[in-house]
PDB file of C-alpha atoms in Angstrom:
ATOM      1  CA  MET A  18       0.189  -0.066  -0.033  1.00 48.00           C
ATOM      2  CA  VAL A  19       1.003   3.215  -1.087  1.00 46.00           C
ATOM      3  CA  ALA A  20       0.620   6.566   1.197  1.00 50.00           C
ATOM      4  CA  ASP A  21       2.192   9.783   1.631  1.00 54.00           C
ATOM      5  CA  VAL A  22       4.093  11.538   4.067  1.00 55.00           C
ATOM      6  CA  THR A  23       2.837  15.109   5.046  1.00 67.00           C
ATOM      7  CA  VAL A  24       2.549  17.915   7.195  1.00 78.00           C
ATOM      8  CA  LYS A  25       1.397  17.725  10.429  1.00 88.00           C
ATOM      9  CA  THR A  26      -2.128  18.669  10.897  1.00 91.00           C
ATOM     10  CA  PRO A  27      -4.825  18.640  14.048  1.00 93.00           C
ATOM     11  CA  GLU A  28      -6.526  16.048  12.442  1.00 94.00           C
ATOM     12  CA  SER A  29      -3.878  14.014  11.372  1.00 94.00           C
ATOM     13  CA  GLU A  30      -2.370  14.094  15.103  1.00 96.00           C
ATOM     14  CA  GLU A  31      -5.906  13.161  16.276  1.00 97.00           C
ATOM     15  CA  PHE A  32      -6.168  10.028  13.623  1.00 97.00           C
ATOM     16  CA  GLY A  33      -2.817   9.137  14.943  1.00 98.00           C
ATOM     17  CA  ALA A  34      -3.688   9.376  18.516  1.00 98.00           C
ATOM     18  CA  ARG A  35      -6.696   6.944  18.047  1.00 98.00           C
ATOM     19  CA  VAL A  36      -5.047   4.619  16.014  1.00 98.00           C
ATOM     20  CA  ARG A  37      -2.492   4.365  18.908  1.00 98.00           C
ATOM     21  CA  ALA A  38      -4.793   4.264  21.278  1.00 98.00           C
ATOM     22  CA  ALA A  39      -6.698   1.517  19.491  1.00 98.00           C
ATOM     23  CA  ARG A  40      -3.286  -0.489  18.949  1.00 98.00           C
ATOM     24  CA  GLU A  41      -2.390  -0.268  22.909  1.00 98.00           C
ATOM     25  CA  ARG A  42      -5.753  -1.459  24.040  1.00 97.00           C
ATOM     26  CA  ILE A  43      -4.383  -4.940  22.415  1.00 97.00           C
ATOM     27  CA  ASP A  44      -1.771  -6.171  25.089  1.00 96.00           C
ATOM     28  CA  GLY A  45       2.037  -6.929  23.287  1.00 94.00           C
ATOM     29  CA  LEU A  46       1.090  -5.059  19.970  1.00 97.00           C
ATOM     30  CA  THR A  47       4.204  -2.956  18.591  1.00 98.00           C
ATOM     31  CA  GLN A  48       4.385  -0.832  16.270  1.00 98.00           C
ATOM     32  CA  GLU A  49       6.086  -2.688  14.272  1.00 98.00           C
ATOM     33  CA  ARG A  50       4.228  -5.751  14.605  1.00 98.00           C
ATOM     34  CA  MET A  51       0.897  -3.650  13.631  1.00 98.00           C
ATOM     35  CA  ALA A  52       2.516  -2.547  10.529  1.00 98.00           C
ATOM     36  CA  HIS A  53       3.822  -6.103   9.510  1.00 98.00           C
ATOM     37  CA  ALA A  54       0.176  -6.809   9.593  1.00 97.00           C
ATOM     38  CA  SER A  55      -1.515  -3.807   7.817  1.00 97.00           C
ATOM     39  CA  GLY A  56       1.391  -4.432   4.903  1.00 97.00           C
ATOM     40  CA  LEU A  57       3.092  -0.893   5.890  1.00 98.00           C
ATOM     41  CA  THR A  58       6.745  -0.155   6.658  1.00 98.00           C
ATOM     42  CA  ALA A  59       7.506   0.518  10.610  1.00 97.00           C
ATOM     43  CA  SER A  60       8.749   3.915   9.472  1.00 97.00           C
ATOM     44  CA  TYR A  61       5.591   4.881   7.720  1.00 97.00           C
ATOM     45  CA  TYR A  62       3.401   3.344  10.678  1.00 98.00           C
ATOM     46  CA  SER A  63       5.190   5.094  12.938  1.00 98.00           C
ATOM     47  CA  ASN A  64       4.368   8.381  10.977  1.00 98.00           C
ATOM     48  CA  LEU A  65       1.334   7.812  10.819  1.00 98.00           C
ATOM     49  CA  GLU A  66       0.599   7.480  14.928  1.00 98.00           C
ATOM     50  CA  ARG A  67       2.194  10.558  15.202  1.00 97.00           C
ATOM     51  CA  GLY A  68       0.315  12.633  12.518  1.00 96.00           C
ATOM     52  CA  LEU A  69       2.749  12.963   9.692  1.00 96.00           C
ATOM     53  CA  ALA A  70       1.115  10.254   7.432  1.00 94.00           C
ATOM     54  CA  ASN A  71      -1.455  11.179   4.870  1.00 90.00           C
ATOM     55  CA  PRO A  72      -3.115   7.499   5.116  1.00 95.00           C
ATOM     56  CA  THR A  73      -4.960   6.144   2.103  1.00 95.00           C
ATOM     57  CA  PHE A  74      -8.932   4.731   2.336  1.00 96.00           C
ATOM     58  CA  ASP A  75      -7.504   1.545   1.896  1.00 97.00           C
ATOM     59  CA  VAL A  76      -4.522   1.978   4.665  1.00 97.00           C
ATOM     60  CA  ILE A  77      -7.770   3.311   6.944  1.00 98.00           C
ATOM     61  CA  VAL A  78      -9.443  -0.195   6.413  1.00 98.00           C
ATOM     62  CA  THR A  79      -6.909  -2.265   6.806  1.00 98.00           C
ATOM     63  CA  ILE A  80      -5.659  -0.733  10.375  1.00 98.00           C
ATOM     64  CA  ALA A  81      -9.231  -0.441  11.509  1.00 98.00           C
ATOM     65  CA  ASP A  82      -9.501  -4.390  10.656  1.00 98.00           C
ATOM     66  CA  ARG A  83      -6.476  -5.312  12.019  1.00 98.00           C
ATOM     67  CA  LEU A  84      -7.270  -3.275  15.654  1.00 98.00           C
ATOM     68  CA  GLY A  85     -10.907  -4.977  15.439  1.00 97.00           C
ATOM     69  CA  VAL A  86     -12.547  -1.444  15.221  1.00 98.00           C
ATOM     70  CA  ASP A  87     -14.631   0.530  12.930  1.00 98.00           C
ATOM     71  CA  PRO A  88     -13.111   2.981  10.266  1.00 98.00           C
ATOM     72  CA  GLY A  89     -15.381   5.426  11.180  1.00 97.00           C
ATOM     73  CA  GLU A  90     -14.322   5.195  14.973  1.00 96.00           C
ATOM     74  CA  LEU A  91     -11.118   6.170  13.859  1.00 97.00           C
ATOM     75  CA  MET A  92     -12.440   9.069  11.568  1.00 97.00           C
ATOM     76  CA  ARG A  93     -15.348  10.069  13.614  1.00 96.00           C
ATOM     77  CA  GLY A  94     -15.633  14.154  13.582  1.00 95.00           C
ATOM     78  CA  LEU A  95     -12.107  14.752  11.397  1.00 93.00           C
ATOM     79  CA  LYS A  96     -12.362  17.097   8.740  1.00 88.00           C
ATOM     80  CA  PRO A  97      -9.832  17.834   5.953  1.00 80.00           C
ATOM     81  CA  SER A  98      -7.354  20.535   7.164  1.00 72.00           C
ATOM     82  CA  GLY A  99      -8.181  23.665   5.098  1.00 62.00           C
ATOM     83  CA  LEU A 100     -10.997  22.871   3.292  1.00 54.00           C
ATOM     84  CA  ARG A 101     -12.045  25.596   1.188  1.00 44.00           C
ATOM     85  CA  LYS A 102     -15.870  26.064  -0.116  1.00 48.00           C
ATOM     86  CA  ARG A 103     -15.630  26.222  -4.003  1.00 48.00           C
ATOM     87  CA  GLY A 104     -17.669  28.555  -5.598  1.00 49.00           C
ATOM     88  CA  ARG A 105     -19.615  27.907  -8.676  1.00 46.00           C
ATOM     89  CA  GLY A 106     -17.785  29.667 -11.550  1.00 44.00           C
TER      90      GLY A 106
END
């Protein structure tokens, strides 16, 4: 799976914190083991938990599945940073 590394935003930080909290509820599940189970590199997964990654839909769904949570639980209430209304032109 390919995903971007990006600038940290409050939303990406919150998403990463939710992922980390869900992972830490599973006894003995390290970042490295979670990365491997999700088909991600350990460095990318670490960036994701620190809010430095912009995961694709597939990555979000895969991580949620491996953590045994609904993807909506990880995303609920988050809005894209810098979302601008576009006028009709």
